[in-house]
PDB file of C-alpha atoms in Angstrom:
ATOM      1  CA  ARG A   1      -4.803   1.547  15.476  1.00 75.00           C
ATOM      2  CA  LYS A   2      -2.716   3.385  12.877  1.00 83.00           C
ATOM      3  CA  PRO A   3       0.974   2.420  12.997  1.00 89.00           C
ATOM      4  CA  ALA A   4       3.445   5.246  13.532  1.00 88.00           C
ATOM      5  CA  ASP A   5       4.897   6.898  10.421  1.00 92.00           C
ATOM      6  CA  ALA A   6       2.414   5.094   8.146  1.00 95.00           C
ATOM      7  CA  THR A   7      -0.163   6.340   5.639  1.00 95.00           C
ATOM      8  CA  GLU A   8      -3.674   4.864   5.929  1.00 95.00           C
ATOM      9  CA  TYR A   9      -5.588   3.858   2.828  1.00 95.00           C
ATOM     10  CA  LEU A  10      -9.340   3.242   2.828  1.00 95.00           C
ATOM     11  CA  CYS A  11     -10.944   0.973   0.210  1.00 94.00           C
ATOM     12  CA  ALA A  12     -14.462  -0.092  -0.801  1.00 89.00           C
ATOM     13  CA  GLY A  13     -16.246  -2.223   1.736  1.00 88.00           C
ATOM     14  CA  GLY A  14     -14.462  -0.543   4.647  1.00 89.00           C
ATOM     15  CA  LYS A  15     -11.205  -2.339   3.990  1.00 91.00           C
ATOM     16  CA  LEU A  16      -8.027  -0.635   4.916  1.00 93.00           C
ATOM     17  CA  PHE A  17      -4.250  -1.025   4.923  1.00 95.00           C
ATOM     18  CA  TYR A  18      -1.224   1.067   5.818  1.00 96.00           C
ATOM     19  CA  VAL A  19       1.978   1.870   3.956  1.00 96.00           C
ATOM     20  CA  ARG A  20       5.237   3.082   5.528  1.00 96.00           C
ATOM     21  CA  ASN A  21       8.113   4.397   3.348  1.00 94.00           C
ATOM     22  CA  LEU A  22      11.426   2.658   3.879  1.00 94.00           C
ATOM     23  CA  ASP A  23      14.936   3.284   2.631  1.00 85.00           C
ATOM     24  CA  ALA A  24      16.056   2.485  -0.942  1.00 79.00           C
ATOM     25  CA  GLY A  25      12.618   3.139  -2.446  1.00 84.00           C
ATOM     26  CA  ALA A  26      10.889   0.267  -0.635  1.00 94.00           C
ATOM     27  CA  VAL A  27       7.688   0.348   1.378  1.00 96.00           C
ATOM     28  CA  TRP A  28       6.316  -1.703   4.220  1.00 97.00           C
ATOM     29  CA  LEU A  29       2.727  -2.884   3.598  1.00 97.00           C
ATOM     30  CA  ILE A  30       0.739  -3.349   6.800  1.00 95.00           C
ATOM     31  CA  ALA A  31      -2.457  -5.279   6.058  1.00 89.00           C
ATOM     32  CA  PRO A  32      -4.916  -6.681   8.600  1.00 83.00           C
ATOM     33  CA  ASP A  33      -3.610 -10.254   8.144  1.00 85.00           C
ATOM     34  CA  ARG A  34       0.131  -9.651   7.533  1.00 89.00           C
ATOM     35  CA  GLN A  35       3.031  -7.305   6.944  1.00 95.00           C
ATOM     36  CA  ILE A  36       5.401  -7.446   3.937  1.00 96.00           C
ATOM     37  CA  ARG A  37       8.215  -5.445   2.465  1.00 97.00           C
ATOM     38  CA  LEU A  38       7.608  -4.356  -1.182  1.00 97.00           C
ATOM     39  CA  GLU A  39      10.426  -3.309  -3.423  1.00 96.00           C
ATOM     40  CA  LYS A  40      10.379  -0.993  -6.430  1.00 94.00           C
ATOM     41  CA  PRO A  41      10.761  -3.314  -9.473  1.00 91.00           C
ATOM     42  CA  ALA A  42      13.761  -2.579 -11.747  1.00 88.00           C
ATOM     43  CA  GLY A  43      12.762  -0.333 -14.602  1.00 86.00           C
ATOM     44  CA  SER A  44       9.375   0.594 -13.131  1.00 83.00           C
ATOM     45  CA  THR A  45       8.142   4.151 -13.396  1.00 82.00           C
ATOM     46  CA  GLY A  46       5.968   5.906 -10.873  1.00 86.00           C
ATOM     47  CA  GLN A  47       5.159   4.528  -7.428  1.00 92.00           C
ATOM     48  CA  VAL A  48       4.939   0.800  -8.053  1.00 96.00           C
ATOM     49  CA  TYR A  49       6.080  -1.748  -5.482  1.00 97.00           C
ATOM     50  CA  ALA A  50       5.984  -5.537  -5.536  1.00 96.00           C
ATOM     51  CA  SER A  51       6.988  -8.774  -3.832  1.00 96.00           C
ATOM     52  CA  GLY A  52       6.003 -12.049  -5.475  1.00 95.00           C
ATOM     53  CA  LYS A  53       2.382 -11.781  -6.507  1.00 95.00           C
ATOM     54  CA  VAL A  54       1.677  -8.796  -4.297  1.00 96.00           C
ATOM     55  CA  ARG A  55       1.689  -5.454  -6.145  1.00 96.00           C
ATOM     56  CA  LEU A  56       0.979  -1.947  -4.889  1.00 97.00           C
ATOM     57  CA  GLU A  57       0.398   0.941  -7.353  1.00 96.00           C
ATOM     58  CA  ILE A  58       0.115   4.489  -5.958  1.00 94.00           C
ATOM     59  CA  SER A  59      -1.029   7.349  -8.194  1.00 92.00           C
ATOM     60  CA  ALA A  60      -2.288  10.838  -7.481  1.00 86.00           C
ATOM     61  CA  GLN A  61      -5.906   9.737  -7.947  1.00 87.00           C
ATOM     62  CA  ASP A  62      -6.091   6.349  -6.252  1.00 91.00           C
ATOM     63  CA  VAL A  63      -4.225   3.336  -5.003  1.00 95.00           C
ATOM     64  CA  THR A  64      -4.491  -0.330  -6.156  1.00 96.00           C
ATOM     65  CA  LEU A  65      -3.354  -3.287  -4.108  1.00 96.00           C
ATOM     66  CA  LEU A  66      -3.231  -6.693  -5.716  1.00 94.00           C
ATOM     67  CA  ASP A  67      -2.748  -9.487  -3.160  1.00 91.00           C
ATOM     68  CA  PRO A  68      -4.240 -12.607  -4.863  1.00 90.00           C
ATOM     69  CA  PRO A  69      -6.906 -13.539  -4.429  1.00 90.00           C
ATOM     70  CA  ALA A  70      -7.758 -10.136  -2.876  1.00 88.00           C
ATOM     71  CA  VAL A  71      -7.907  -7.022  -5.084  1.00 90.00           C
ATOM     72  CA  PHE A  72      -8.308  -3.526  -3.699  1.00 92.00           C
ATOM     73  CA  ILE A  73      -9.036  -0.908  -6.395  1.00 91.00           C
ATOM     74  CA  GLY A  74      -9.750   2.790  -6.062  1.00 91.00           C
ATOM     75  CA  CYS A  75      -8.341   3.122  -2.476  1.00 95.00           C
ATOM     76  CA  LYS A  76      -7.821   6.630  -1.149  1.00 95.00           C
ATOM     77  CA  ARG A  77      -5.596   8.161   1.475  1.00 93.00           C
ATOM     78  CA  ALA A  78      -7.580   8.479   4.681  1.00 89.00           C
ATOM     79  CA  ASP A  79      -6.323  12.015   5.184  1.00 84.00           C
ATOM     80  CA  ALA A  80      -7.123  13.119   1.610  1.00 69.00           C
ATOM     81  CA  LYS A  81      -9.539  15.990   1.156  1.00 58.00           C
ATOM     82  CA  SER A  82     -12.750  14.936  -0.636  1.00 51.00           C
TER      83      SER A  82
END
């Protein structure tokens, strides 16, 4: 079930996760196995968020989530028009 006020992202293999915008440029990552707050790293440009080894990069074309050892590349907004 999609969490309230969150954007759903679909990835290859039917994998999905959700992202909710928070205050101060942070986001809340809601994955199937856990939830974690990601902060915008100092000096970063664009929509990049991280916490430890977890890194989320959002661009106009696609989204990449690095959560070692898992890697999700080419994810798309579920509500995006194809």
